[in-house]
């Protein structure tokens, strides 16, 4: 069965079962606190948490996902950074029994998989969460013999949340038996066996908890289902291949790649797979708007593409043109399902070409330097590459520290991570000071923070106007990407309230109000009506920032000069942050 047929059959099956077919969301998630989309459920988080009423009770999708958690495993049979996830969801509609039945019907009837090859795992109970006896019973009712149902703990059979907090729950997984034969462990050869007999194909999450800020699992308003099946692994099982790289999802790319390799290097399996995986991921990331850079998701893209270049060398592939050719194959192979790839073709090819060219130049010199450093470390009978050298390789030659670590490992060495971080921090401080001196201001980094600070003041005041004077700031956290604001308020905000707050902030931005500052005593400040951060201890003399006559607040700054500099303000999330405290995450666009 082709991968295209698998996708289509999956969506058709769940559509027939009353699910709304929802398109894949972008690899850049809506939630700015999450770097990349790594699971199909992310676009449905608000429904799973009960923050918004879902427009449908059942959904299904094929989601583009990117995960770096398994990057070190890429090169084996079935681990990838970029992959497609087939999923079905129930938002407080059906639960365990129907989810299992649907999964079983799809696998054995639609996909015609041999039931003998399918094994099940369930949650054995750990921490405060009980064993899932019901799951065992339900699978047995479906016809799975008890000995093919095994139980595991949090590590294997509990999923989520994506970040620190959010929806999560115990899981039940379906594993495919590739060989049909136990290894030397005999009866103990179960789905977690290291022998490679099994591959996990479907994760059925029984989503019923929200992990809160305190790390507690509180029950969600409704019991939901969130499932995820790896398309590449399904294709591997159904096309009876030895690895995902031999399926139709990778074959043209692998063939092209091999055609570039000198004959002696064609069987260098791991580098071939790494280059293929990373390049495919790169194409999808760029298409969705990620560009190679130094921070956050841009850094992930840069790291993955540079890693592909480094492994490309082991295959004798160096020219940027080669990488461009490989990208063309990815676009062709996936373009019919993801038309955006065709649309973004020029951008994808240009970004890859330029980044590869840039990095290739530095790579030779960087590798040479690395060899010298490693030789010195070894000759001194040491085991650790100094942090300063790791930083030098990073800063001057663009070597991501993770790559240097990998190179070091190949020689039985480690890197001094702490030393690297220190060197990095020191450098950042020096360069920021330089920028500040040069421009007499706060630098690009500082300007972003200044915008977030001013926007936070506007948000604080807007919340008080719309919700009432009981709103007090309980916490605040800024990153260049988003602002986070915790405040006292007894219940979730309604959609209308959120909209009103957003509108009011944007109106104040449009009015281009001046931001002014005076330094006065704390008492005077409070008397004059300035707001203070509820939990903070202040010095005697404080800075009071006023935004027109809209807001007045004690703050250490920095701030922008006029609200017009802020751009468009958007609330991306409103959620609980403990009893009587709400949390808003917002961005300036
Ligand atoms: N959220 C689960 C996963 O990512 C199932 O979709 O595996």
Coordinates of C-alpha atoms and ligand atoms in Angstrom, one line a residue:
X1 CA 0.0 0.0 0.0
X2 CA 1.4 3.4 -0.9
X3 CA 1.8 6.1 1.7
X4 CA -0.7 8.2 -0.1
X5 CA -3.2 5.4 0.2
X6 CA -2.5 5.0 3.9
X7 CA -3.1 8.7 4.5
X8 CA -6.3 8.7 2.5
X9 CA -7.7 5.5 4.0
X10 CA -7.0 6.8 7.4
X11 CA -8.9 10.1 6.9
X12 CA -11.7 8.4 5.0
X13 CA -12.2 5.8 7.8
X14 CA -12.4 8.4 10.5
X15 CA -14.6 10.6 8.4
X16 CA -17.0 7.8 8.0
X17 CA -17.0 7.4 11.7
X18 CA -18.2 11.0 12.2
X19 CA -14.8 12.8 12.5
X20 CA -14.2 16.2 11.0
X21 CA -11.2 16.1 8.7
X22 CA -8.9 19.0 9.8
X23 CA -5.8 20.1 7.8
X24 CA -2.4 19.8 9.3
X25 CA -1.4 23.0 11.1
X26 CA 2.0 24.7 10.4
X27 CA 5.2 23.4 12.0
X28 CA 5.3 26.8 13.6
X29 CA 2.7 26.5 16.4
X30 CA 0.2 29.1 17.3
X31 CA 1.4 28.9 20.9
X32 CA 4.6 31.1 20.9
X33 CA 5.9 29.3 24.0
X34 CA 6.3 26.1 22.0
X35 CA 9.1 26.1 19.4
X36 CA 7.8 23.6 16.9
X37 CA 4.7 21.4 16.3
X38 CA 5.7 18.0 17.6
X39 CA 2.3 16.4 17.9
X40 CA -1.1 16.4 16.2
X41 CA -2.9 17.5 19.4
X42 CA -1.2 20.9 19.6
X43 CA -3.8 22.6 17.4
X44 CA -6.5 21.1 19.6
X45 CA -5.1 22.0 23.0
X46 CA -7.7 24.6 23.7
X47 CA -10.5 22.0 23.2
X48 CA -8.7 19.3 25.2
X49 CA -8.3 21.7 28.1
X50 CA -11.9 22.8 27.9
X51 CA -10.8 26.4 27.3
X52 CA -12.9 26.7 24.2
X53 CA -15.9 24.8 23.0
X54 CA -14.9 22.7 20.1
X55 CA -16.8 23.2 16.8
X56 CA -16.9 19.4 16.4
X57 CA -16.7 16.6 18.9
X58 CA -14.5 14.3 16.8
X59 CA -11.6 15.3 14.5
X60 CA -8.9 13.6 12.4
X61 CA -5.8 14.9 10.7
X62 CA -2.5 14.1 9.1
X63 CA -0.1 16.4 11.0
X64 CA 3.4 17.5 10.0
X65 CA 5.6 17.1 13.1
X66 CA 9.1 17.9 14.0
X67 CA 11.0 16.5 17.1
X68 CA 14.6 16.9 18.0
X69 CA 14.2 14.6 21.0
X70 CA 15.2 11.6 19.0
X71 CA 17.8 13.2 16.8
X72 CA 20.6 11.0 18.1
X73 CA 18.7 7.9 17.1
X74 CA 18.1 9.0 13.5
X75 CA 20.0 6.6 11.3
X76 CA 18.4 3.5 12.8
X77 CA 15.4 1.7 11.4
X78 CA 12.6 4.0 12.4
X79 CA 13.5 7.3 14.1
X80 CA 13.1 10.6 12.4
X81 CA 13.1 14.3 13.2
X82 CA 10.3 15.2 10.7
X83 CA 7.4 12.8 10.3
X84 CA 3.7 12.8 9.6
X85 CA 1.3 11.8 12.3
X86 CA -2.1 10.3 11.6
X87 CA -4.5 11.1 14.4
X88 CA -8.0 11.0 15.6
X89 CA -9.5 12.9 18.5
X90 CA -12.6 12.8 20.7
X91 CA -13.3 16.0 22.7
X92 CA -15.3 14.6 25.5
X93 CA -17.2 12.4 23.2
X94 CA -16.2 8.7 22.9
X95 CA -13.5 7.4 25.2
X96 CA -11.4 4.2 25.8
X97 CA -13.7 1.5 24.5
X98 CA -14.6 3.1 21.2
X99 CA -11.0 4.4 20.7
X100 CA -9.6 0.9 21.0
X101 CA -12.4 -0.6 18.8
X102 CA -11.8 2.1 16.1
X103 CA -8.0 1.5 16.2
X104 CA -8.4 -2.2 15.9
X105 CA -11.0 -2.0 13.1
X106 CA -8.8 0.3 11.1
X107 CA -5.6 -1.8 11.5
X108 CA -7.2 -5.2 10.9
X109 CA -10.0 -4.4 8.5
X110 CA -8.9 -1.3 6.5
X111 CA -5.2 -2.0 6.6
X112 CA -5.7 -5.7 6.7
X113 CA -2.9 -6.2 9.2
X114 CA -2.5 -9.6 10.6
X115 CA -3.9 -9.5 14.2
X116 CA -1.2 -11.9 15.2
X117 CA 1.4 -9.3 14.5
X118 CA -0.2 -6.7 16.7
X119 CA 0.8 -6.3 20.4
X120 CA -0.6 -4.0 23.0
X121 CA 0.8 -2.0 25.9
X122 CA -1.1 -0.3 28.7
X123 CA -0.3 1.8 31.7
X124 CA 0.7 -0.1 34.8
X125 CA 0.1 2.7 37.3
X126 CA 2.7 5.1 38.7
X127 CA 2.9 8.2 40.9
X128 CA -0.7 9.3 41.7
X129 CA -2.2 7.7 38.6
X130 CA -3.7 4.3 38.9
X131 CA -3.1 1.2 36.8
X132 CA -5.4 0.9 33.8
X133 CA -7.1 -2.4 34.4
X134 CA -10.0 -1.4 32.3
X135 CA -7.8 -1.1 29.3
X136 CA -6.6 -4.7 29.7
X137 CA -10.2 -5.9 30.0
X138 CA -11.3 -3.9 26.9
X139 CA -8.4 -5.2 24.7
X140 CA -9.2 -8.8 25.9
X141 CA -12.9 -8.2 24.9
X142 CA -11.6 -7.2 21.4
X143 CA -9.9 -10.5 21.3
X144 CA -6.2 -9.9 22.2
X145 CA -4.8 -12.7 24.4
X146 CA -3.7 -11.5 27.8
X147 CA -0.1 -12.5 27.2
X148 CA 0.1 -10.1 24.3
X149 CA -0.9 -7.1 26.5
X150 CA 2.0 -5.8 28.6
X151 CA 2.1 -3.0 31.2
X152 CA 4.6 -0.2 31.6
X153 CA 5.0 2.9 33.7
X154 CA 5.2 6.7 33.1
X155 CA 8.3 6.4 30.9
X156 CA 6.6 4.3 28.2
X157 CA 2.8 4.5 28.7
X158 CA 2.1 8.1 29.8
X159 CA 2.0 10.9 27.3
X160 CA 2.5 14.6 27.5
X161 CA 2.3 17.4 28.2
X162 CA 4.1 19.1 25.3
X163 CA 5.7 21.8 27.4
X164 CA 5.8 22.0 31.2
X165 CA 2.1 22.1 31.6
X166 CA -1.0 21.0 29.6
X167 CA -3.1 18.1 28.7
X168 CA -1.7 14.6 29.2
X169 CA -2.7 11.1 30.2
X170 CA -2.0 7.4 30.3
X171 CA -1.7 5.6 27.0
X172 CA -2.3 2.4 25.3
X173 CA 0.0 1.6 22.4
X174 CA -0.2 -0.7 19.4
X175 CA 3.1 -2.3 18.5
X176 CA 3.9 -4.2 15.3
X177 CA 5.8 -7.4 15.4
X178 CA 8.3 -7.2 12.6
X179 CA 9.9 -10.7 12.9
X180 CA 7.2 -12.8 14.4
X181 CA 9.8 -14.5 16.5
X182 CA 11.0 -13.9 20.1
X183 CA 14.6 -13.2 20.8
X184 CA 16.7 -15.1 23.3
X185 CA 14.6 -13.5 26.1
X186 CA 11.8 -15.9 25.1
X187 CA 8.6 -14.9 27.0
X188 CA 10.1 -11.7 28.1
X189 CA 10.5 -10.5 24.5
X190 CA 7.8 -7.8 24.7
X191 CA 7.2 -4.5 23.0
X192 CA 9.9 -2.7 24.9
X193 CA 12.5 -5.4 24.1
X194 CA 15.8 -4.0 22.7
X195 CA 16.1 -6.8 20.2
X196 CA 14.3 -4.7 17.6
X197 CA 11.5 -7.1 17.0
X198 CA 8.8 -4.5 17.7
X199 CA 8.0 -1.1 16.3
X200 CA 5.5 1.2 18.0
X201 CA 2.9 2.2 15.4
X202 CA 0.0 3.8 17.3
X203 CA -0.2 5.8 20.5
X204 CA -3.7 6.0 21.9
X205 CA -3.7 8.7 24.6
X206 CA -6.4 8.6 27.2
X207 CA -6.2 12.3 27.8
X208 CA -7.8 13.1 31.1
X209 CA -5.3 15.2 33.1
X210 CA -3.9 18.7 33.0
X211 CA -0.4 18.9 34.4
X212 CA -0.4 22.3 36.2
X213 CA 2.4 24.7 37.2
X214 CA 2.9 22.8 40.5
X215 CA 3.4 19.5 38.6
X216 CA 0.1 18.1 39.8
X217 CA -2.2 16.1 37.6
X218 CA -5.6 17.7 37.8
X219 CA -8.5 16.0 36.0
X220 CA -9.6 17.7 32.7
X221 CA -13.2 18.9 32.4
X222 CA -13.8 16.0 30.0
X223 CA -12.2 12.7 29.1
X224 CA -10.7 13.0 25.7
X225 CA -9.0 10.8 23.1
X226 CA -5.8 11.8 21.3
X227 CA -4.1 9.3 19.0
X228 CA -1.0 9.5 16.9
X229 CA 0.2 7.0 14.4
X230 CA 3.5 7.4 12.6
X231 CA 2.9 7.4 8.8
X232 CA 6.4 6.4 8.0
X233 CA 6.3 3.4 10.4
X234 CA 3.0 2.3 9.0
X235 CA 4.3 2.5 5.5
X236 CA 7.4 0.5 6.7
X237 CA 5.2 -2.3 8.1
X238 CA 2.7 -2.4 5.2
X239 CA 5.3 -2.2 2.5
X240 CA 7.3 -4.8 4.4
X241 CA 10.5 -2.9 4.4
X242 CA 13.5 -3.1 6.6
X243 CA 13.4 0.6 7.5
X244 CA 11.3 3.8 7.0
X245 CA 14.1 4.9 4.6
X246 CA 13.1 2.2 2.1
X247 CA 9.4 3.2 2.0
X248 CA 8.0 5.3 -0.8
X249 CA 8.3 8.3 1.5
X250 CA 12.1 8.2 1.3
X251 CA 13.0 6.0 -1.6
X252 CA 13.5 8.7 -4.4
X253 CA 15.5 10.8 -2.0
X254 CA 17.7 7.8 -0.9
X255 CA 18.3 7.0 -4.5
X256 CA 19.3 10.5 -5.5
X257 CA 21.6 10.7 -2.5
X258 CA 23.3 7.4 -3.4
X259 CA 23.7 8.6 -7.0
X260 CA 25.9 11.5 -5.6
X261 CA 28.1 9.2 -3.5
X262 CA 31.3 7.8 -4.8
X263 CA 30.9 4.0 -5.1
X264 CA 32.9 3.2 -2.0
X265 CA 30.7 5.3 0.2
X266 CA 27.2 4.2 -1.0
X267 CA 26.8 1.7 1.8
X268 CA 27.5 4.2 4.6
X269 CA 23.9 3.6 5.9
X270 CA 23.8 5.9 8.9
X271 CA 25.1 9.1 7.3
X272 CA 22.8 8.4 4.3
X273 CA 19.8 8.2 6.5
X274 CA 20.8 11.2 8.6
X275 CA 21.3 13.4 5.5
X276 CA 17.9 12.2 4.1
X277 CA 16.0 12.8 7.3
X278 CA 17.5 16.1 8.0
X279 CA 17.2 17.4 4.5
X280 CA 13.5 16.4 4.4
X281 CA 12.9 18.1 7.7
X282 CA 14.7 21.2 6.5
X283 CA 12.6 21.5 3.4
X284 CA 9.4 21.4 5.5
X285 CA 10.6 23.8 8.1
X286 CA 11.7 26.4 5.6
X287 CA 8.4 26.0 3.7
X288 CA 6.5 26.8 6.9
X289 CA 8.5 30.0 7.5
X290 CA 11.5 29.0 9.6
X291 CA 14.9 30.5 8.6
X292 CA 18.3 29.4 9.8
X293 CA 19.4 31.5 12.7
X294 CA 20.9 31.8 16.2
X295 CA 17.8 31.5 18.3
X296 CA 15.1 29.1 19.2
X297 CA 13.4 27.4 16.2
X298 CA 15.7 29.1 13.8
X299 CA 18.6 27.5 15.6
X300 CA 17.0 24.1 15.4
X301 CA 16.8 24.5 11.6
X302 CA 20.3 25.7 11.4
X303 CA 21.6 22.8 13.5
X304 CA 19.7 20.2 11.5
X305 CA 20.8 21.5 8.2
X306 CA 24.4 21.9 9.3
X307 CA 24.4 18.4 10.7
X308 CA 23.2 17.2 7.3
X309 CA 26.2 19.0 5.7
X310 CA 28.6 17.5 8.1
X311 CA 27.3 14.0 7.5
X312 CA 27.2 14.7 3.8
X313 CA 30.9 15.0 3.9
X314 CA 31.2 11.5 5.1
X315 CA 29.5 10.6 1.9
X316 CA 31.7 12.8 -0.3
X317 CA 28.8 15.2 -0.8
X318 CA 29.9 18.8 -0.4
X319 CA 28.6 21.1 -3.0
X320 CA 25.6 23.3 -2.1
X321 CA 24.1 22.3 -5.5
X322 CA 23.8 18.7 -4.3
X323 CA 21.7 19.7 -1.3
X324 CA 19.5 21.8 -3.6
X325 CA 19.0 18.8 -5.9
X326 CA 18.1 16.7 -2.9
X327 CA 15.6 19.3 -1.8
X328 CA 14.0 19.2 -5.2
X329 CA 13.4 15.5 -4.8
X330 CA 11.7 16.1 -1.5
X331 CA 9.5 18.8 -3.0
X332 CA 8.6 16.5 -5.9
X333 CA 7.9 13.5 -3.7
X334 CA 5.7 15.4 -1.2
X335 CA 4.4 18.2 -3.3
X336 CA 1.1 16.6 -4.3
X337 CA 0.1 16.2 -0.6
X338 CA 1.7 19.5 0.5
X339 CA 1.2 22.0 -2.3
X340 CA 2.9 24.7 -0.2
X341 CA 6.2 23.0 -1.0
X342 CA 5.8 23.8 -4.6
X343 CA 4.6 27.3 -3.8
X344 CA 7.7 27.9 -1.7
X345 CA 10.1 26.1 -4.0
X346 CA 12.3 29.1 -4.7
X347 CA 12.6 30.1 -1.1
X348 CA 13.4 26.6 0.0
X349 CA 16.1 26.2 -2.6
X350 CA 17.7 29.6 -2.0
X351 CA 17.8 29.2 1.8
X352 CA 19.3 25.8 1.6
X353 CA 21.9 26.8 -1.0
X354 CA 23.0 29.9 0.9
X355 CA 23.2 28.2 4.3
X356 CA 25.1 25.2 3.0
X357 CA 27.5 27.5 1.1
X358 CA 28.1 29.6 4.2
X359 CA 28.7 26.7 6.4
X360 CA 30.8 24.7 4.0
X361 CA 33.4 27.4 3.9
X362 CA 33.7 27.4 7.7
X363 CA 33.5 23.7 8.0
X364 CA 36.9 22.8 6.7
X365 CA 38.7 25.3 8.9
X366 CA 36.4 24.3 11.9
X367 CA 37.1 20.6 11.5
X368 CA 40.8 21.3 11.3
X369 CA 40.6 23.4 14.5
X370 CA 38.6 20.6 16.2
X371 CA 41.2 18.0 15.2
X372 CA 44.0 20.2 16.7
X373 CA 42.1 20.7 19.9
X374 CA 41.1 17.1 20.2
X375 CA 44.7 16.0 19.6
X376 CA 45.9 18.3 22.3
X377 CA 43.4 17.1 24.8
X378 CA 44.2 13.5 24.0
X379 CA 48.0 14.1 24.2
X380 CA 47.5 15.6 27.6
X381 CA 45.6 12.5 28.6
X382 CA 42.5 14.5 29.3
X383 CA 38.9 13.7 28.3
X384 CA 37.2 17.0 28.0
X385 CA 37.2 19.6 25.2
X386 CA 37.4 23.0 27.1
X387 CA 34.3 25.2 27.0
X388 CA 36.3 28.0 25.5
X389 CA 37.2 25.9 22.4
X390 CA 33.6 24.7 22.0
X391 CA 32.5 28.3 22.1
X392 CA 35.2 29.3 19.6
X393 CA 34.0 26.6 17.2
X394 CA 30.5 27.8 17.7
X395 CA 31.1 31.5 17.4
X396 CA 33.7 31.6 14.6
X397 CA 33.0 28.5 12.6
X398 CA 29.3 28.1 13.3
X399 CA 29.6 24.6 14.9
X400 CA 26.5 24.0 17.0
X401 CA 27.8 22.7 20.4
X402 CA 25.7 19.6 20.0
X403 CA 27.8 18.8 16.9
X404 CA 31.0 19.4 18.6
X405 CA 29.8 17.0 21.3
X406 CA 29.1 14.5 18.7
X407 CA 32.5 14.9 17.1
X408 CA 34.1 14.6 20.5
X409 CA 32.1 11.4 21.3
X410 CA 33.5 9.8 18.2
X411 CA 36.9 10.2 19.7
X412 CA 35.8 9.1 23.2
X413 CA 35.9 12.6 24.5
X414 CA 33.3 14.9 26.1
X415 CA 32.8 18.7 26.0
X416 CA 32.7 21.1 28.9
X417 CA 29.1 22.2 28.7
X418 CA 29.3 24.4 31.7
X419 CA 32.4 26.1 30.4
X420 CA 30.7 26.6 27.0
X421 CA 27.7 28.3 28.7
X422 CA 29.9 30.6 30.7
X423 CA 31.9 31.6 27.6
X424 CA 28.6 32.1 25.8
X425 CA 27.2 34.3 28.5
X426 CA 30.3 36.3 28.8
X427 CA 30.4 36.9 25.1
X428 CA 26.7 38.0 25.1
X429 CA 27.3 40.5 27.8
X430 CA 30.3 42.0 26.1
X431 CA 28.6 42.2 22.8
X432 CA 25.5 43.7 24.3
X433 CA 27.5 46.3 26.1
X434 CA 29.2 47.0 22.8
X435 CA 25.9 47.5 21.0
X436 CA 24.6 49.7 23.7
X437 CA 27.7 51.9 23.6
X438 CA 27.6 52.1 19.8
X439 CA 24.0 53.0 19.5
X440 CA 23.5 54.7 22.8
X441 CA 20.5 52.5 23.4
X442 CA 19.5 49.1 24.6
X443 CA 20.3 47.1 21.4
X444 CA 18.0 44.9 19.4
X445 CA 17.6 42.4 22.3
X446 CA 16.8 45.2 24.7
X447 CA 14.4 46.9 22.3
X448 CA 12.4 43.7 22.1
X449 CA 12.2 43.5 25.9
X450 CA 11.3 47.2 26.1
X451 CA 8.4 46.6 23.8
X452 CA 7.2 43.7 25.9
X453 CA 7.5 45.7 29.1
X454 CA 5.4 48.5 27.7
X455 CA 2.9 46.1 26.3
X456 CA 2.7 44.4 29.7
X457 CA 1.7 47.7 31.3
X458 CA -1.0 48.3 28.7
X459 CA -2.3 44.8 29.3
X460 CA -2.4 45.2 33.0
X461 CA -4.4 48.4 32.8
X462 CA -6.7 47.0 30.1
X463 CA -7.5 44.0 32.3
X464 CA -8.4 46.2 35.2
X465 CA -10.7 48.3 33.0
X466 CA -12.4 45.3 31.4
X467 CA -12.5 42.8 34.3
X468 CA -12.3 45.1 37.3
X469 CA -9.9 46.6 39.9
X470 CA -9.4 43.3 41.7
X471 CA -7.0 42.4 38.9
X472 CA -3.4 42.5 40.3
X473 CA -0.2 41.5 38.7
X474 CA 1.0 38.2 40.3
X475 CA 3.9 37.5 38.0
X476 CA 5.4 38.3 34.6
X477 CA 7.9 36.8 32.3
X478 CA 9.3 38.1 29.1
X479 CA 11.2 36.4 26.2
X480 CA 12.0 38.1 22.9
X481 CA 9.1 36.0 21.4
X482 CA 6.3 36.5 23.9
X483 CA 5.1 38.0 27.1
X484 CA 3.5 36.2 30.0
X485 CA 1.4 37.8 32.6
X486 CA -0.2 36.3 35.7
X487 CA -2.9 38.1 37.5
X488 CA -5.6 37.6 40.2
X489 CA -9.0 36.8 38.7
X490 CA -11.4 34.2 39.9
X491 CA -12.4 32.6 36.6
X492 CA -11.5 32.0 33.0
X493 CA -12.0 35.0 30.8
X494 CA -14.6 34.7 28.1
X495 CA -13.8 35.1 24.5
X496 CA -15.5 38.4 24.5
X497 CA -13.4 39.7 27.4
X498 CA -10.2 38.5 25.7
X499 CA -11.2 40.3 22.6
X500 CA -12.1 43.5 24.5
X501 CA -8.8 43.5 26.3
X502 CA -6.9 43.0 23.0
X503 CA -8.9 45.7 21.3
X504 CA -8.2 48.2 24.2
X505 CA -4.5 47.5 24.1
X506 CA -4.4 47.9 20.3
X507 CA -6.4 51.1 20.5
X508 CA -3.8 52.5 23.0
X509 CA -1.0 51.4 20.6
X510 CA -2.7 53.2 17.8
X511 CA -3.0 56.4 19.8
X512 CA 0.8 56.4 19.9
X513 CA 0.9 57.5 23.6
X514 CA 4.1 58.8 25.0
X515 CA 5.9 56.8 27.7
X516 CA 7.4 58.9 30.4
X517 CA 9.3 58.1 33.6
X518 CA 9.8 59.8 37.0
X519 CA 11.9 58.7 40.0
X520 CA 10.1 59.2 43.2
X521 CA 9.7 57.6 46.6
X522 CA 7.7 54.4 46.8
X523 CA 5.1 56.0 49.1
X524 CA 4.6 58.9 46.8
X525 CA 4.3 56.5 43.8
X526 CA 1.6 54.5 45.5
X527 CA -0.2 57.6 46.6
X528 CA -0.2 58.9 43.0
X529 CA -2.0 55.8 42.0
X530 CA 0.8 53.9 40.4
X531 CA 0.3 50.1 40.2
X532 CA 2.8 47.8 41.8
X533 CA 3.7 44.2 41.2
X534 CA 1.8 42.6 44.1
X535 CA 4.5 40.3 45.3
X536 CA 7.6 42.5 44.9
X537 CA 9.6 44.3 47.6
X538 CA 10.6 47.7 46.2
X539 CA 13.5 50.0 47.0
X540 CA 12.8 53.4 48.6
X541 CA 13.1 55.3 45.4
X542 CA 11.3 53.7 42.4
X543 CA 10.8 54.5 38.7
X544 CA 7.2 55.2 37.7
X545 CA 6.4 54.7 34.1
X546 CA 3.3 56.4 32.7
X547 CA 1.8 55.5 29.3
X548 CA -0.1 58.7 28.4
X549 CA -2.7 59.0 31.1
X550 CA -3.8 55.4 30.5
X551 CA -1.4 53.6 32.8
X552 CA 1.0 54.4 35.6
X553 CA 3.1 51.6 37.1
X554 CA 6.2 51.1 39.2
X555 CA 8.8 49.3 37.0
X556 CA 12.5 49.1 36.4
X557 CA 12.0 49.3 32.7
X558 CA 13.3 49.4 29.9
X559 CA 10.4 50.8 27.9
X560 CA 9.8 52.2 24.4
X561 CA 9.3 55.9 23.9
X562 CA 5.9 55.7 22.2
X563 CA 3.3 53.0 22.1
X564 CA 3.2 53.2 18.3
X565 CA 6.4 51.2 18.4
X566 CA 4.7 48.1 19.7
X567 CA 3.0 46.8 16.5
X568 CA -0.1 44.6 16.9
X569 CA -0.9 43.0 20.2
X570 CA -2.4 39.5 20.3
X571 CA -3.4 37.3 23.2
X572 CA -2.5 33.7 22.2
X573 CA -3.5 31.9 25.4
X574 CA -5.6 32.4 28.6
X575 CA -5.3 29.7 31.1
X576 CA -5.3 28.9 34.8
X577 CA -2.1 29.4 36.8
X578 CA -3.2 28.2 40.2
X579 CA -6.2 28.9 42.4
X580 CA -7.6 32.4 41.6
X581 CA -4.8 33.2 39.3
X582 CA -5.0 33.4 35.5
X583 CA -2.2 33.5 33.0
X584 CA -2.1 35.3 29.7
X585 CA 0.4 34.7 27.0
X586 CA 0.6 37.3 24.3
X587 CA 2.7 38.4 21.4
X588 CA 3.5 41.6 19.5
X589 CA 3.2 41.0 15.8
Ligands
LIG1 N1 0.0 13.1 21.4 C1 0.4 11.7 21.2 C2 1.7 11.6 20.5 O1 2.2 12.6 20.1 C3 -0.7 11.0 20.4 O2 -1.1 11.8 19.3 O3 2.2 10.6 20.4

